mmCIF file with all atom_site columns, C-alpha atoms in Angstrom:
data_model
loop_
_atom_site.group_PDB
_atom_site.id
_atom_site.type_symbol
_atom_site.label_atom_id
_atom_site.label_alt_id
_atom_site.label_comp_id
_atom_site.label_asym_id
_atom_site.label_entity_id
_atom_site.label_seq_id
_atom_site.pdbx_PDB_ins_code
_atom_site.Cartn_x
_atom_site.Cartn_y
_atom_site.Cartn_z
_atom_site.occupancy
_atom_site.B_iso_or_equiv
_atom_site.pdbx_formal_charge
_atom_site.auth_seq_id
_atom_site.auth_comp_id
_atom_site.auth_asym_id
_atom_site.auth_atom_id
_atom_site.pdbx_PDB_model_num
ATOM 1   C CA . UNK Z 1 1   ? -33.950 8.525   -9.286  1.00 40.00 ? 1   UNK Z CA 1
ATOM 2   C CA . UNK Z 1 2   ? -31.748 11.422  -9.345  1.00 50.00 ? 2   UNK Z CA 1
ATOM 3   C CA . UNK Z 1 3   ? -30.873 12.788  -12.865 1.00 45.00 ? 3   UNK Z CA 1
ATOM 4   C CA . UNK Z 1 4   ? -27.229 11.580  -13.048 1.00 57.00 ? 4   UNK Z CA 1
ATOM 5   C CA . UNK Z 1 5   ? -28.124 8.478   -11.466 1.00 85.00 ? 5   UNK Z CA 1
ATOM 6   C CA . UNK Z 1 6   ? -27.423 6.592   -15.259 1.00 92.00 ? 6   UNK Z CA 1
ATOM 7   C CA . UNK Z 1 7   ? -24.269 7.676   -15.431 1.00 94.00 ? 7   UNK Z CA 1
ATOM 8   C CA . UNK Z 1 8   ? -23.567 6.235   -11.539 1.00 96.00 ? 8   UNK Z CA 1
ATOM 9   C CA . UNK Z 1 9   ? -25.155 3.339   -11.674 1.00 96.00 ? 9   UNK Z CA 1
ATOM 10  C CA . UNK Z 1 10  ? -22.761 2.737   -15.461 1.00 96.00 ? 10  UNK Z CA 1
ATOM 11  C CA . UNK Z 1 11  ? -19.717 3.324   -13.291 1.00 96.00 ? 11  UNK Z CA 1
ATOM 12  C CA . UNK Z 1 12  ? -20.891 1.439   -10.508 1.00 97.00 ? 12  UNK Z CA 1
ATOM 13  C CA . UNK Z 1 13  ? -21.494 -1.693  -12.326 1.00 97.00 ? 13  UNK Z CA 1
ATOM 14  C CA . UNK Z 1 14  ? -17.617 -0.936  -14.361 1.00 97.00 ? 14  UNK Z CA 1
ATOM 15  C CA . UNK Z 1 15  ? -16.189 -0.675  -10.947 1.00 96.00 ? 15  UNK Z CA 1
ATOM 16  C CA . UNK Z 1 16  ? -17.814 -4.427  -10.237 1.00 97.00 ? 16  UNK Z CA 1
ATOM 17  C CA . UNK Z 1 17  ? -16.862 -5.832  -13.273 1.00 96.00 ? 17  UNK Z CA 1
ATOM 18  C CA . UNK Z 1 18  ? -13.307 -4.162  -13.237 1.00 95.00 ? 18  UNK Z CA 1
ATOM 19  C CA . UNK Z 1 19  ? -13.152 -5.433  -9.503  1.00 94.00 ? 19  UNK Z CA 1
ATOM 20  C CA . UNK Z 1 20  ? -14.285 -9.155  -10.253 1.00 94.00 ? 20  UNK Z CA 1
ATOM 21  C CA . UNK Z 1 21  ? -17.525 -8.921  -8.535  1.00 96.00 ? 21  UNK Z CA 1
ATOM 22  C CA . UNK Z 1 22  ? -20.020 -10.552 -9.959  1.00 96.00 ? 22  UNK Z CA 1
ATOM 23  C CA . UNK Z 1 23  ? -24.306 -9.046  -11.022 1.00 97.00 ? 23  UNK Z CA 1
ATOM 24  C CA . UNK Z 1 24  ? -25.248 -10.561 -7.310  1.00 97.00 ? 24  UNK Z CA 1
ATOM 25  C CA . UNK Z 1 25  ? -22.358 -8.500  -6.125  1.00 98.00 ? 25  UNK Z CA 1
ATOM 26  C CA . UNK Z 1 26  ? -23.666 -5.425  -8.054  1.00 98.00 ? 26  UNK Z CA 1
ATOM 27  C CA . UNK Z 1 27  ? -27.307 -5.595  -7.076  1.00 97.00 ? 27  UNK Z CA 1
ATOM 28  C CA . UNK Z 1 28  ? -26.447 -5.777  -3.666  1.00 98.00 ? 28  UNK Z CA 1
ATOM 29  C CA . UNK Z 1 29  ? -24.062 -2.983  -3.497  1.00 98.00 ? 29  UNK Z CA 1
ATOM 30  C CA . UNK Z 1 30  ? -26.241 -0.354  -5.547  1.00 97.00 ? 30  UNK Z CA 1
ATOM 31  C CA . UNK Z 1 31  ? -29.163 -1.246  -3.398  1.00 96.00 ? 31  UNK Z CA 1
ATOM 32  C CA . UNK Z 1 32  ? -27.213 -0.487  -0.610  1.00 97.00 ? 32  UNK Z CA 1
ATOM 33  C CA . UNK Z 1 33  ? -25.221 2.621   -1.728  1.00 97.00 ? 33  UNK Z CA 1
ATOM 34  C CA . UNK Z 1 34  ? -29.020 4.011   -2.926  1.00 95.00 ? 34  UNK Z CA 1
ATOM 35  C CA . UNK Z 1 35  ? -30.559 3.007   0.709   1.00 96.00 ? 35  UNK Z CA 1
ATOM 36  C CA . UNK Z 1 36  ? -27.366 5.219   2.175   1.00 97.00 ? 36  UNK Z CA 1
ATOM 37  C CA . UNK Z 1 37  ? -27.448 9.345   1.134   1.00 97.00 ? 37  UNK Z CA 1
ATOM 38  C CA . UNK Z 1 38  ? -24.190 10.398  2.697   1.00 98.00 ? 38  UNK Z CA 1
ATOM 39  C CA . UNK Z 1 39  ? -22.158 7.338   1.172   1.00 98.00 ? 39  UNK Z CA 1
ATOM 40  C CA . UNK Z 1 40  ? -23.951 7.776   -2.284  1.00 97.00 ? 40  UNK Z CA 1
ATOM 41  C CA . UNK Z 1 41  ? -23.020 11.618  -2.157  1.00 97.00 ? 41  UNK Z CA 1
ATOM 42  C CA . UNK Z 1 42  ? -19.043 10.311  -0.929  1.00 97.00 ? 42  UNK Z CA 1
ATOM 43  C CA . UNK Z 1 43  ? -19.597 7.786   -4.192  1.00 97.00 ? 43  UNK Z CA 1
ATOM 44  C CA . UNK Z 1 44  ? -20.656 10.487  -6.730  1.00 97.00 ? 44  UNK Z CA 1
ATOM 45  C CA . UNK Z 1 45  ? -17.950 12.860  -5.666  1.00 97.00 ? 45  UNK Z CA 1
ATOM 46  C CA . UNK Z 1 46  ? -15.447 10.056  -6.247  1.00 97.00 ? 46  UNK Z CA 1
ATOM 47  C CA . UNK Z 1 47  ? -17.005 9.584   -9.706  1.00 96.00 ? 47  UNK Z CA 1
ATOM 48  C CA . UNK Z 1 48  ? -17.002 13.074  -10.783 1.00 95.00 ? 48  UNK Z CA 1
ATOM 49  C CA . UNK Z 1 49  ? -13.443 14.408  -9.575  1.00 97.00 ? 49  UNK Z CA 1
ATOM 50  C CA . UNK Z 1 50  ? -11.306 11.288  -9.179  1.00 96.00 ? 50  UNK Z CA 1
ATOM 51  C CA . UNK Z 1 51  ? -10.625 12.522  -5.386  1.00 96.00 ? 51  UNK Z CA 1
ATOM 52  C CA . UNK Z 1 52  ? -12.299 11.273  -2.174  1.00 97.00 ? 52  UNK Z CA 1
ATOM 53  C CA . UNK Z 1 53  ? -14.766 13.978  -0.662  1.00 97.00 ? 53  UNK Z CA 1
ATOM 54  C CA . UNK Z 1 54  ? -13.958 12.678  3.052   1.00 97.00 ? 54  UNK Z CA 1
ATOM 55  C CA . UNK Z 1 55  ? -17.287 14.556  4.987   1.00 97.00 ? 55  UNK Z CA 1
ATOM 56  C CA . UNK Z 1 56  ? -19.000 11.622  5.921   1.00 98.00 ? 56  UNK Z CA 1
ATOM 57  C CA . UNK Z 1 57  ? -17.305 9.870   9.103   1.00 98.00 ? 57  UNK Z CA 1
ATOM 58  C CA . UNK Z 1 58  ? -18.983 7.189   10.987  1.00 98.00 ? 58  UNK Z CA 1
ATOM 59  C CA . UNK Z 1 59  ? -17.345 7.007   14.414  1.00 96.00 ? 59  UNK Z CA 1
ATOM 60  C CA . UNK Z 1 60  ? -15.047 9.689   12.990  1.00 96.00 ? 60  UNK Z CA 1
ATOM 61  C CA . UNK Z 1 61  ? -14.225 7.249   10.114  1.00 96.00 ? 61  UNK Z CA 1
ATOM 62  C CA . UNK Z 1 62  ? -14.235 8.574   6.395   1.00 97.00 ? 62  UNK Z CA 1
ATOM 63  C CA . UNK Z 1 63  ? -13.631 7.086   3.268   1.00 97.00 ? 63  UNK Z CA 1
ATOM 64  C CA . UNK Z 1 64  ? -10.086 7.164   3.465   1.00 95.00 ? 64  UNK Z CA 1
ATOM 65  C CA . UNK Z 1 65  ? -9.223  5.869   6.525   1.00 93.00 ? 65  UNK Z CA 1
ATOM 66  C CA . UNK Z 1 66  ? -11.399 2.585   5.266   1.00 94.00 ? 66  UNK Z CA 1
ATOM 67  C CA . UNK Z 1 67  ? -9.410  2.217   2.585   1.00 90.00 ? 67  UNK Z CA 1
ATOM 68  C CA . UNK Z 1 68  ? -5.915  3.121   4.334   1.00 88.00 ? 68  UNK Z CA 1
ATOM 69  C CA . UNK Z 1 69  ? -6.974  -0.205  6.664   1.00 88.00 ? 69  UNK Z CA 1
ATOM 70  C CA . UNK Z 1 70  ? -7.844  -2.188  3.815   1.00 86.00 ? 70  UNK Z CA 1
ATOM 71  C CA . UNK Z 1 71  ? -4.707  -1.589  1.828   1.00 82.00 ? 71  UNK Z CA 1
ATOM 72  C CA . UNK Z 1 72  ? -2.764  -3.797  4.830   1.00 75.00 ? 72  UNK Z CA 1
ATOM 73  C CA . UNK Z 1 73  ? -5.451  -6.703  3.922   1.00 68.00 ? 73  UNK Z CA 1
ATOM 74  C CA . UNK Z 1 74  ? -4.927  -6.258  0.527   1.00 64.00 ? 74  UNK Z CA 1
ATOM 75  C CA . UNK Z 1 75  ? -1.060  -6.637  0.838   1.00 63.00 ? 75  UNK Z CA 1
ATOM 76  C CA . UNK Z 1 76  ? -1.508  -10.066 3.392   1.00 58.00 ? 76  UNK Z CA 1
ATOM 77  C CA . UNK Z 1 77  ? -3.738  -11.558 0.410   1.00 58.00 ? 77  UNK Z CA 1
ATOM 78  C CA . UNK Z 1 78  ? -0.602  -10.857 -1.921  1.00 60.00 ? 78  UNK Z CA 1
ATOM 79  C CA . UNK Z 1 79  ? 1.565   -12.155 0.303   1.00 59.00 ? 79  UNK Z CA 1
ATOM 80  C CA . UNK Z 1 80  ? -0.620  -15.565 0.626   1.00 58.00 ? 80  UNK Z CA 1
ATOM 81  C CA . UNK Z 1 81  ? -0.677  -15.361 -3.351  1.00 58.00 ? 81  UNK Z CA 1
ATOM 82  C CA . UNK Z 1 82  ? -3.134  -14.032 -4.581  1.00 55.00 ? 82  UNK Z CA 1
ATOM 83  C CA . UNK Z 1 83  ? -2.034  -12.255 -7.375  1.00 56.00 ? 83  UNK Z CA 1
ATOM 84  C CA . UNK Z 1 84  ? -5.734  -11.181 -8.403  1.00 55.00 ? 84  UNK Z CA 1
ATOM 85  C CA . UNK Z 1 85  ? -5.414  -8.616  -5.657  1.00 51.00 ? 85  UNK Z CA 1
ATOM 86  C CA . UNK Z 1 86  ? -2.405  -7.231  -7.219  1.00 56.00 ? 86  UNK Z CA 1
ATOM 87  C CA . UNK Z 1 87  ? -2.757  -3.244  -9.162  1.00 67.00 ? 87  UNK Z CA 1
ATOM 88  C CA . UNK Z 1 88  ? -6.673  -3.664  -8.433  1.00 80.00 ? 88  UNK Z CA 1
ATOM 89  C CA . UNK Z 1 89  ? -7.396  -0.361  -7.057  1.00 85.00 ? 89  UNK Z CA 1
ATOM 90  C CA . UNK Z 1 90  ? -10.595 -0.646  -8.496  1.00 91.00 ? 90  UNK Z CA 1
ATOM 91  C CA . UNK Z 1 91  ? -11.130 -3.390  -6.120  1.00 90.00 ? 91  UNK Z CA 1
ATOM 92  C CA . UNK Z 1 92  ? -9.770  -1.325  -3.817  1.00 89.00 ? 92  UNK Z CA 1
ATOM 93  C CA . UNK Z 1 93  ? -12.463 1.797   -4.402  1.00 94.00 ? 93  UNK Z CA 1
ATOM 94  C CA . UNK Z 1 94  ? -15.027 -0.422  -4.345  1.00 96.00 ? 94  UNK Z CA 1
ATOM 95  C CA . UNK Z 1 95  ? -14.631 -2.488  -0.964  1.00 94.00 ? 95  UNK Z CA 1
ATOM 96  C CA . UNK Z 1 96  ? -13.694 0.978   0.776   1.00 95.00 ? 96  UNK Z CA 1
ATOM 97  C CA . UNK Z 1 97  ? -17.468 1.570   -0.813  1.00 98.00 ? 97  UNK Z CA 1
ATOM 98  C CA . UNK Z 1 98  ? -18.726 -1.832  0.240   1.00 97.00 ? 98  UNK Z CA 1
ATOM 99  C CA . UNK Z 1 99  ? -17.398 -1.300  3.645   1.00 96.00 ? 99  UNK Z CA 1
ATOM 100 C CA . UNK Z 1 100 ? -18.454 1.970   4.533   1.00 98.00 ? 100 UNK Z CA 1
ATOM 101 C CA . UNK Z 1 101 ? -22.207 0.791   3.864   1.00 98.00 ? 101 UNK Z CA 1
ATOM 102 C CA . UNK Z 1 102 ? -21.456 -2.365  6.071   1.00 97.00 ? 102 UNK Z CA 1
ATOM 103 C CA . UNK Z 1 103 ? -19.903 0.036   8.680   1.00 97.00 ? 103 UNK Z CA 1
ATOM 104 C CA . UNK Z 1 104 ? -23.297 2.264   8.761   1.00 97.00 ? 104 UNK Z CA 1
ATOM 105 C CA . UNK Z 1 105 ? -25.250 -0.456  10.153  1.00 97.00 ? 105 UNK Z CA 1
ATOM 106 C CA . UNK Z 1 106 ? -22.583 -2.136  12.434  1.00 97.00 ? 106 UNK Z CA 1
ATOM 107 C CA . UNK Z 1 107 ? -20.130 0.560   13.581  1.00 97.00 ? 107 UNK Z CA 1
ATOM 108 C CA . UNK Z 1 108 ? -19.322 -0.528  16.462  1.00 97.00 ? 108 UNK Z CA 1
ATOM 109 C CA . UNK Z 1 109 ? -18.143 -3.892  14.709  1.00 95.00 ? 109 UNK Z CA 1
ATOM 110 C CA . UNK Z 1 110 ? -16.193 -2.059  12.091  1.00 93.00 ? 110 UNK Z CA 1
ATOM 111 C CA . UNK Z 1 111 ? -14.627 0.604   14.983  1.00 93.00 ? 111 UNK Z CA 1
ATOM 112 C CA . UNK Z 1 112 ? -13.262 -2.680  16.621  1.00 92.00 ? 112 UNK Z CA 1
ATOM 113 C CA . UNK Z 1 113 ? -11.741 -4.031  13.574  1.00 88.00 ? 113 UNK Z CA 1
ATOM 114 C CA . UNK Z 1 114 ? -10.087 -0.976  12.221  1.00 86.00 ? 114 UNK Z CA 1
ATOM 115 C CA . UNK Z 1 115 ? -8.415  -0.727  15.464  1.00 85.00 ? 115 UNK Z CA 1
ATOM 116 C CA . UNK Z 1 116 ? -7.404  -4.091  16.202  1.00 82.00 ? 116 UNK Z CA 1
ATOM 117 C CA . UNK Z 1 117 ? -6.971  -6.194  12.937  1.00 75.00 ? 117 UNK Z CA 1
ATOM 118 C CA . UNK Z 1 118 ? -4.555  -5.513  10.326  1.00 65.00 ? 118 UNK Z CA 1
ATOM 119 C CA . UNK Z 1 119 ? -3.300  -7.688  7.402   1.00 60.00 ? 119 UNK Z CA 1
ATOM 120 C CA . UNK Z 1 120 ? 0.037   -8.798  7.992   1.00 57.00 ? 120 UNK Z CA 1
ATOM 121 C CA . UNK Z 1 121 ? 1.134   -9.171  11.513  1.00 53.00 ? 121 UNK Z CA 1
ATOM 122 C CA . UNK Z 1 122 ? 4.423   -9.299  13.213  1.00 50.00 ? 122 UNK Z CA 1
ATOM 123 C CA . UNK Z 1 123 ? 5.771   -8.930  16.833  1.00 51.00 ? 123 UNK Z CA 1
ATOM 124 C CA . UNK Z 1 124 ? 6.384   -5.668  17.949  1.00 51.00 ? 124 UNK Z CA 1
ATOM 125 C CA . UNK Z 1 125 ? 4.305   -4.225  15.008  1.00 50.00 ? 125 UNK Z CA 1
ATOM 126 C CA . UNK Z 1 126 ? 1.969   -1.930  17.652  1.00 47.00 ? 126 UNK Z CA 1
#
């Protein structure tokens, strides 16, 4: 364990709790983010200045760009009403997280996603 590691693994179980995710959630995710150097180090960086560090990039992927495609599925859940999704951004941060650990081990899945599936759909939209 890395000597700041309590102060991570406080804000990473905060960031569940603030995001609705539940202990099975939590152990699951810090497992994960542990198991993964680059996304812990993207994670930490986060924690420390409030700003995304952006140097890890799976298929030329960062942080950002995760959460920049999210943000359209996050608007399509409001629109279907689900108001829990509404002001989250700690949900938000934490599936950008979630999904960048999910994207390490199935990029190619991820890749196809981010450029073919957005939120809300509507003709003429590409």
């Amino acid at each position: 364990m890395q000597e700041n590691d309590t102060s991570v693994i406080n804000w990473a179980k905060n960031l569940c709790l603030y995001a609705g995710e539940d202990e099975a959630f939590f152990e699951q995710f810090w497992s994960a983010i542990q198991n993964s150097p680059p996304v812990y180090r993207e994670f930490v960086y986060y924690l420390e200045n409030r700003n995304f560090l952006c140097e890890y990039r799976i298929e030329g992927y960062t942080i950002v760009d995760i959460m920049v495609w999210q943000m359209d599925h996050f608007k399509a859940e409001m629109d279907r009403g689900r108001e829990d999704m509404k002001q989250n951004g700690d949900k938000m941060l934490l599936m950008a997280f979630d999904t960048m650990l999910k994207m390490e081990k199935q990029p190619e899945k991820y890749v196809y996603l981010m450029q073919t599936q957005t939120g809300t759909d509507y003709p003429g939209k590409y």
